[in-house]
């Protein structure tokens, strides 16, 4: 089997899959208040179609996958789906990204089904602010979800915090406090304005460099050697903390040179980069009777479409011209 290597020599072994474009929240950085125009149900990949794609991709060297959305926990029969993924040879890790609202009731059964770990989005530790940012979410539910995930052993648990100027930039020390008291890994993520988002770069962007300066007051940030080959996050340990602190900085410090990802959208397009609309339509190919070999060729085509780098820095102030919905692509 030839591994997936892109035109710039990067090995591609990680697939993120958005299993739905629907969500129970309307985070201000992800969606407009009225939500997005959803794909009709018939356009959304079935679990059988996803398993088929993952099976072919695993045969090409994809060893790690992440289930995302929209909100993945709103999709029925998720446990069954994870159980079927678990049986795919070559797939070593199945992770999930969730807003945590329904995690409390599902954490143990997800673990039992074969899920390895979760990332939870948590953008404020102040209930009213959490409600404002998510437009309706409950901080209590998300924190209970986090505790349930810890009890179920869905570890390491990463907490994703999108940095939002004027909204949660006053909570940096509180978030670090969470990593001090609980064994969770806080990851501060720089805001990326999107086509469907309402807020510009100027309005919301807060750089992870500024966060690092704020965290300096807590002690030395000791870099953690990454035992996985590539990671979008730069992570640090602080003495006396149970968890760690990391930074995902697509704008101030992009990690494109080590990118190892493909993204499958909820409607079945395999996207070469979060910031490029170049993709191949696997759903249409399957509908037209594509064999597994045909799918393998299309997956290689998507890898060949990967750009060297995104150009967010070149147009950080603008709204993207391309159609760009985080919940269809999965973030
Ligand atoms: N609903 C799940 C959740 O919120 O975790 C999964 C889907 S969400 C689209 C996946 C990730 O994308 C989340 O961690 C979210 O914070 C991140 N995200 C969404 N819009 C973003 C934006 N404009 N800039 C940076 N991160 C974003
Ligand atoms: Fe939903 Fe996640 Fe987007 Fe928030 S970030 S609106 S929880 S898909």
Tab-separated table of N, CA, C and O and ligand atoms in Angstrom, residues 29-30 68-71 97-99 121 160 162 190-192 194 326 330-331, ligand 1:
chain	number	residue	atom	x	y	z
A	29	UNK	N	-19.243	32.679	16.647
A	29	UNK	CA	-18.110	32.638	15.719
A	29	UNK	C	-18.308	31.590	14.632
A	29	UNK	O	-17.474	31.436	13.745
A	30	UNK	N	-19.386	30.828	14.727
A	30	UNK	CA	-19.573	29.693	13.820
A	30	UNK	C	-20.783	29.859	12.913
A	30	UNK	O	-20.729	29.491	11.743
A	68	UNK	N	-16.916	14.936	13.970
A	68	UNK	CA	-17.259	16.286	14.377
A	68	UNK	C	-18.571	16.678	13.692
A	68	UNK	O	-19.327	15.840	13.250
A	69	UNK	N	-18.880	17.972	13.645
A	69	UNK	CA	-20.138	18.391	13.033
A	69	UNK	C	-20.072	19.875	12.695
A	69	UNK	O	-18.969	20.406	12.521
A	70	UNK	N	-21.181	20.467	12.735
A	70	UNK	CA	-22.381	20.424	13.555
A	70	UNK	C	-22.124	19.748	14.911
A	70	UNK	O	-21.003	19.614	15.326
A	71	UNK	N	-23.199	19.377	15.554
A	71	UNK	CA	-23.019	18.696	16.832
A	71	UNK	C	-23.211	17.200	16.629
A	71	UNK	O	-24.331	16.731	16.416
A	97	UNK	N	-15.296	15.568	18.592
A	97	UNK	CA	-15.365	16.953	19.091
A	97	UNK	C	-16.831	17.299	19.313
A	97	UNK	O	-17.659	17.095	18.423
A	98	UNK	N	-17.144	17.816	20.499
A	98	UNK	CA	-18.535	18.085	20.858
A	98	UNK	C	-18.643	19.377	21.660
A	98	UNK	O	-17.674	19.798	22.288
A	99	UNK	N	-19.850	19.950	21.653
A	99	UNK	CA	-20.058	21.110	22.527
A	99	UNK	C	-20.411	20.667	23.943
A	99	UNK	O	-20.592	21.499	24.826
A	121	UNK	N	-15.796	21.805	23.350
A	121	UNK	CA	-15.717	23.253	23.149
A	121	UNK	C	-16.311	23.948	24.363
A	121	UNK	O	-17.412	23.620	24.797
A	160	UNK	N	-11.483	23.019	24.009
A	160	UNK	CA	-11.226	24.030	22.973
A	160	UNK	C	-11.855	25.360	23.362
A	160	UNK	O	-13.070	25.434	23.556
A	162	UNK	N	-12.221	29.103	21.859
A	162	UNK	CA	-11.951	30.063	20.779
A	162	UNK	C	-11.787	31.436	21.437
A	162	UNK	O	-12.660	31.883	22.194
A	190	UNK	N	-7.194	30.506	17.943
A	190	UNK	CA	-7.437	31.826	17.349
A	190	UNK	C	-8.682	31.799	16.467
A	190	UNK	O	-8.890	30.861	15.687
A	191	UNK	N	-9.444	32.845	16.612
A	191	UNK	CA	-10.679	33.005	15.822
A	191	UNK	C	-10.351	33.173	14.340
A	191	UNK	O	-9.479	33.961	13.971
A	192	UNK	N	-11.087	32.426	13.520
A	192	UNK	CA	-10.952	32.578	12.065
A	192	UNK	C	-12.290	33.072	11.524
A	192	UNK	O	-13.284	32.343	11.612
A	194	UNK	N	-15.291	33.650	9.133
A	194	UNK	CA	-15.749	32.797	8.026
A	194	UNK	C	-16.823	33.515	7.200
A	194	UNK	O	-17.382	34.517	7.630
A	326	UNK	N	-18.281	26.248	9.003
A	326	UNK	CA	-17.525	25.385	9.912
A	326	UNK	C	-18.315	24.129	10.261
A	326	UNK	O	-17.739	23.070	10.469
A	330	UNK	N	-16.770	20.911	9.720
A	330	UNK	CA	-16.411	20.275	10.991
A	330	UNK	C	-15.306	20.973	11.766
A	330	UNK	O	-14.789	20.451	12.744
A	331	UNK	N	-14.928	22.173	11.330
A	331	UNK	CA	-13.930	22.956	12.081
A	331	UNK	C	-12.530	22.431	11.848
A	331	UNK	O	-12.302	21.449	11.147
B	1	LIG	N1	-20.188	21.261	17.656
B	1	LIG	C1	-18.924	20.731	18.016
B	1	LIG	C2	-18.140	21.714	18.858
B	1	LIG	O1	-18.498	22.891	18.895
B	1	LIG	O2	-17.157	21.297	19.455
B	1	LIG	C3	-18.097	20.299	16.827
B	1	LIG	C4	-18.112	21.156	15.600
B	1	LIG	S1	-17.284	22.713	15.739
B	1	LIG	C5	-17.509	23.379	14.134
B	1	LIG	C6	-15.592	22.197	15.759
B	1	LIG	C7	-14.604	23.191	16.302
B	1	LIG	O3	-14.539	24.299	15.434
B	1	LIG	C8	-14.951	23.731	17.677
B	1	LIG	O4	-13.883	23.515	18.573
B	1	LIG	C9	-15.170	25.209	17.436
B	1	LIG	O5	-14.781	25.944	18.535
B	1	LIG	C10	-14.300	25.448	16.203
B	1	LIG	N2	-14.703	26.638	15.450
B	1	LIG	C11	-15.902	26.883	14.869
B	1	LIG	N3	-15.908	28.088	14.260
B	1	LIG	C12	-14.673	28.631	14.461
B	1	LIG	C13	-14.050	29.858	14.072
B	1	LIG	N4	-14.713	30.757	13.360
B	1	LIG	N5	-12.767	30.089	14.437
B	1	LIG	C14	-12.093	29.148	15.168
B	1	LIG	N6	-12.620	27.967	15.559
B	1	LIG	C15	-13.892	27.699	15.217
